Amino acid sequence: MAGNIMLEVVTPDKAVVSEEAQIVVAPGEYGEFGVLIGHTSFLTTLKIGMLRYKDSGGAERIVFVNGGFAEVLPDKVTILAESADRRRDIDMDRAKAALKRAEERLAEVSRREDFNFRRAEIALQRAVTRIKIGEARRGTA
Ligand code: ATP
């Protein structure tokens, strides 16, 4: 079926994306999935990762997503994430500082009982993924 699908990426504090896409590829909890117009409806959880889509002009766009949910309808994909950032909005210095903090926390975990390993691990994952997206090939936004 020809045509674009509507993509919405929403977090508790902002609407990050609201535009038509030719294709959307999202980081599902059980693997990446692609959606074109006319897809069967489904609901799934997402992991921390990279959401990719082609905008209506065919340009590739990349968005960091901090887990959440995806609702797929035949003509619309809605992503509800705890946080999300378009590639061009990622502050690399901030992500690198977050990575350093998370690494220091992880190094502390074995020595400090009050430190939460899982929490530090997830923070590390967010930072690493933001950095990876920020360093992705030029020409994508
Ligand atoms: P930090 O420790 O730097 O806050 P974090 O991974 O804990 O990083 P999140 O909880 O994912 O941050 O996001 C909190 C808010 O900060 C969101 O609005 C998110 O868009 C924004 N944000 C976090 N890191 C960055 C970044 N590197 N560049 C741009 N915006 C960011």
Short mmCIF file of C-alpha atoms and ligand atoms in Angstrom, two decimals:
data_model
loop_
_atom_site.label_atom_id
_atom_site.label_comp_id
_atom_site.label_asym_id
_atom_site.label_seq_id
_atom_site.Cartn_x
_atom_site.Cartn_y
_atom_site.Cartn_z
CA MET A 1 0.00 0.00 0.00
CA ALA A 2 1.49 3.41 -0.94
CA GLY A 3 1.51 6.45 1.36
CA ASN A 4 3.01 7.80 4.54
CA ILE A 5 2.32 6.87 8.12
CA MET A 6 1.89 9.47 10.89
CA LEU A 7 4.62 9.32 13.55
CA GLU A 8 4.24 10.81 17.01
CA VAL A 9 6.98 10.57 19.64
CA VAL A 10 5.81 11.92 22.98
CA THR A 11 7.44 12.16 26.44
CA PRO A 12 5.95 13.46 29.70
CA ASP A 13 7.45 16.89 28.96
CA LYS A 14 7.47 17.31 25.21
CA ALA A 15 6.24 16.26 21.78
CA VAL A 16 9.51 15.27 20.16
CA VAL A 17 8.25 14.22 16.71
CA SER A 18 4.95 14.79 14.97
CA GLU A 19 5.27 14.24 11.24
CA GLU A 20 4.58 11.88 8.39
CA ALA A 21 7.07 9.13 7.66
CA GLN A 22 7.61 6.74 4.78
CA ILE A 23 8.86 4.04 7.16
CA VAL A 24 9.49 3.78 10.90
CA VAL A 25 11.95 1.35 12.52
CA ALA A 26 11.69 1.08 16.30
CA PRO A 27 13.70 -0.70 19.05
CA GLY A 28 11.12 -3.21 20.30
CA GLU A 29 11.77 -5.02 23.57
CA TYR A 30 12.13 -8.28 21.60
CA GLY A 31 13.88 -6.85 18.56
CA GLU A 32 13.74 -4.05 16.07
CA PHE A 33 10.56 -3.79 13.99
CA GLY A 34 9.68 -1.82 10.89
CA VAL A 35 6.32 -0.25 10.10
CA LEU A 36 4.86 0.87 6.79
CA ILE A 37 1.38 2.26 6.12
CA GLY A 38 -1.30 -0.43 6.44
CA HIS A 39 0.52 -2.41 9.15
CA THR A 40 -1.56 -4.61 11.44
CA SER A 41 -2.31 -2.90 14.76
CA PHE A 42 -0.28 -3.91 17.79
CA LEU A 43 1.10 -2.61 21.06
CA THR A 44 4.61 -3.33 22.32
CA THR A 45 7.20 -2.22 24.84
CA LEU A 46 10.44 -0.60 23.71
CA LYS A 47 13.97 -0.81 24.99
CA ILE A 48 16.47 2.02 25.22
CA GLY A 49 17.63 2.49 21.67
CA MET A 50 17.48 4.18 18.33
CA LEU A 51 14.25 4.98 16.50
CA ARG A 52 14.80 5.56 12.78
CA TYR A 53 12.41 6.90 10.20
CA LYS A 54 12.36 8.35 6.73
CA ASP A 55 10.52 11.65 6.59
CA SER A 56 8.09 12.45 3.78
CA GLY A 57 11.00 13.78 1.67
CA GLY A 58 12.98 10.56 2.13
CA ALA A 59 15.56 11.98 4.58
CA GLU A 60 16.65 9.58 7.31
CA ARG A 61 15.97 10.77 10.86
CA ILE A 62 17.25 9.28 14.10
CA VAL A 63 15.76 9.70 17.57
CA PHE A 64 17.02 8.40 20.92
CA VAL A 65 14.24 6.69 22.89
CA ASN A 66 14.46 5.85 26.57
CA GLY A 67 12.25 2.74 26.50
CA GLY A 68 8.47 3.10 26.69
CA PHE A 69 5.63 1.87 24.51
CA ALA A 70 4.73 1.85 20.83
CA GLU A 71 1.16 1.74 19.57
CA VAL A 72 1.01 0.77 15.91
CA LEU A 73 -2.18 1.46 13.95
CA PRO A 74 -2.53 1.05 10.16
CA ASP A 75 -2.00 4.78 9.59
CA LYS A 76 -0.16 5.90 12.75
CA VAL A 77 2.71 5.01 15.10
CA THR A 78 2.71 6.55 18.57
CA ILE A 79 5.79 6.24 20.77
CA LEU A 80 5.40 7.06 24.45
CA ALA A 81 8.83 7.25 26.06
CA GLU A 82 10.19 8.41 29.40
CA SER A 83 12.56 10.64 27.44
CA ALA A 84 13.48 11.00 23.78
CA ASP A 85 15.78 13.29 21.82
CA ARG A 86 16.18 13.92 18.12
CA ARG A 87 19.74 13.23 17.04
CA ARG A 88 20.40 16.92 16.41
CA ASP A 89 19.24 17.84 19.94
CA ILE A 90 21.58 15.46 21.72
CA ASP A 91 24.08 17.35 23.83
CA MET A 92 27.20 15.20 23.51
CA ASP A 93 29.02 16.82 26.44
CA ARG A 94 26.04 16.11 28.67
CA ALA A 95 25.84 12.49 27.47
CA LYS A 96 29.59 12.03 28.05
CA ALA A 97 29.27 13.48 31.56
CA ALA A 98 26.34 11.11 32.23
CA LEU A 99 28.46 8.19 30.98
CA LYS A 100 31.34 9.16 33.29
CA ARG A 101 28.94 9.43 36.26
CA ALA A 102 27.41 6.05 35.49
CA GLU A 103 30.84 4.42 35.13
CA GLU A 104 31.91 5.86 38.48
CA ARG A 105 28.70 4.59 40.08
CA LEU A 106 29.22 1.13 38.65
CA ALA A 107 32.77 1.09 40.00
CA GLU A 108 31.37 2.03 43.44
CA VAL A 109 28.64 -0.64 43.42
CA SER A 110 30.84 -3.44 44.71
CA ARG A 111 31.96 -1.25 47.63
CA ARG A 112 28.69 0.44 48.56
CA GLU A 113 25.63 -1.54 49.55
CA ASP A 114 23.33 1.44 49.10
CA PHE A 115 24.23 1.70 45.41
CA ASN A 116 21.79 0.28 42.93
CA PHE A 117 23.57 -1.66 40.21
CA ARG A 118 20.59 -1.85 37.85
CA ARG A 119 19.95 1.88 38.05
CA ALA A 120 23.58 2.68 37.24
CA GLU A 121 23.56 0.14 34.44
CA ILE A 122 20.47 1.70 32.84
CA ALA A 123 21.93 5.21 33.13
CA LEU A 124 25.05 3.89 31.42
CA GLN A 125 22.93 2.39 28.65
CA ARG A 126 21.14 5.71 28.07
CA ALA A 127 24.43 7.59 27.87
CA VAL A 128 26.12 5.07 25.58
CA THR A 129 23.12 5.01 23.25
CA ARG A 130 22.91 8.82 23.08
CA ILE A 131 26.63 9.00 22.29
CA LYS A 132 26.29 6.31 19.62
CA ILE A 133 23.40 8.18 18.01
CA GLY A 134 25.20 11.51 18.28
CA GLU A 135 28.19 10.02 16.52
CA ALA A 136 26.09 8.35 13.80
CA ARG A 137 26.96 9.19 10.25
CA ARG A 138 26.57 12.77 9.13
CA GLY A 139 23.66 13.82 6.99
CA THR A 140 21.05 12.33 9.30
CA ALA A 141 19.23 14.47 11.82
P1 ATP B 1 21.28 13.26 32.60
O1 ATP B 1 21.92 12.53 33.76
O2 ATP B 1 22.28 14.06 31.79
O3 ATP B 1 20.03 14.03 32.98
P2 ATP B 1 19.63 11.06 31.82
O4 ATP B 1 19.91 9.90 30.94
O5 ATP B 1 19.40 10.75 33.26
O6 ATP B 1 20.82 12.12 31.61
P3 ATP B 1 16.90 11.39 30.98
O7 ATP B 1 16.25 11.01 32.27
O8 ATP B 1 16.91 10.39 29.87
O9 ATP B 1 18.40 11.89 31.25
O10 ATP B 1 16.25 12.75 30.41
C1 ATP B 1 15.89 13.84 31.23
C2 ATP B 1 15.69 15.05 30.32
O11 ATP B 1 16.96 15.53 29.87
C3 ATP B 1 14.89 14.76 29.06
O12 ATP B 1 14.12 15.90 28.74
C4 ATP B 1 15.95 14.54 27.99
O13 ATP B 1 15.46 14.89 26.72
C5 ATP B 1 17.05 15.48 28.44
N1 ATP B 1 18.41 14.98 28.14
C6 ATP B 1 19.13 14.08 28.86
N2 ATP B 1 20.35 13.88 28.33
C7 ATP B 1 20.41 14.68 27.23
C8 ATP B 1 21.42 14.94 26.25
N3 ATP B 1 22.60 14.32 26.28
N4 ATP B 1 21.13 15.84 25.28
C9 ATP B 1 19.95 16.46 25.23
N5 ATP B 1 18.95 16.28 26.11
C10 ATP B 1 19.17 15.39 27.11
#
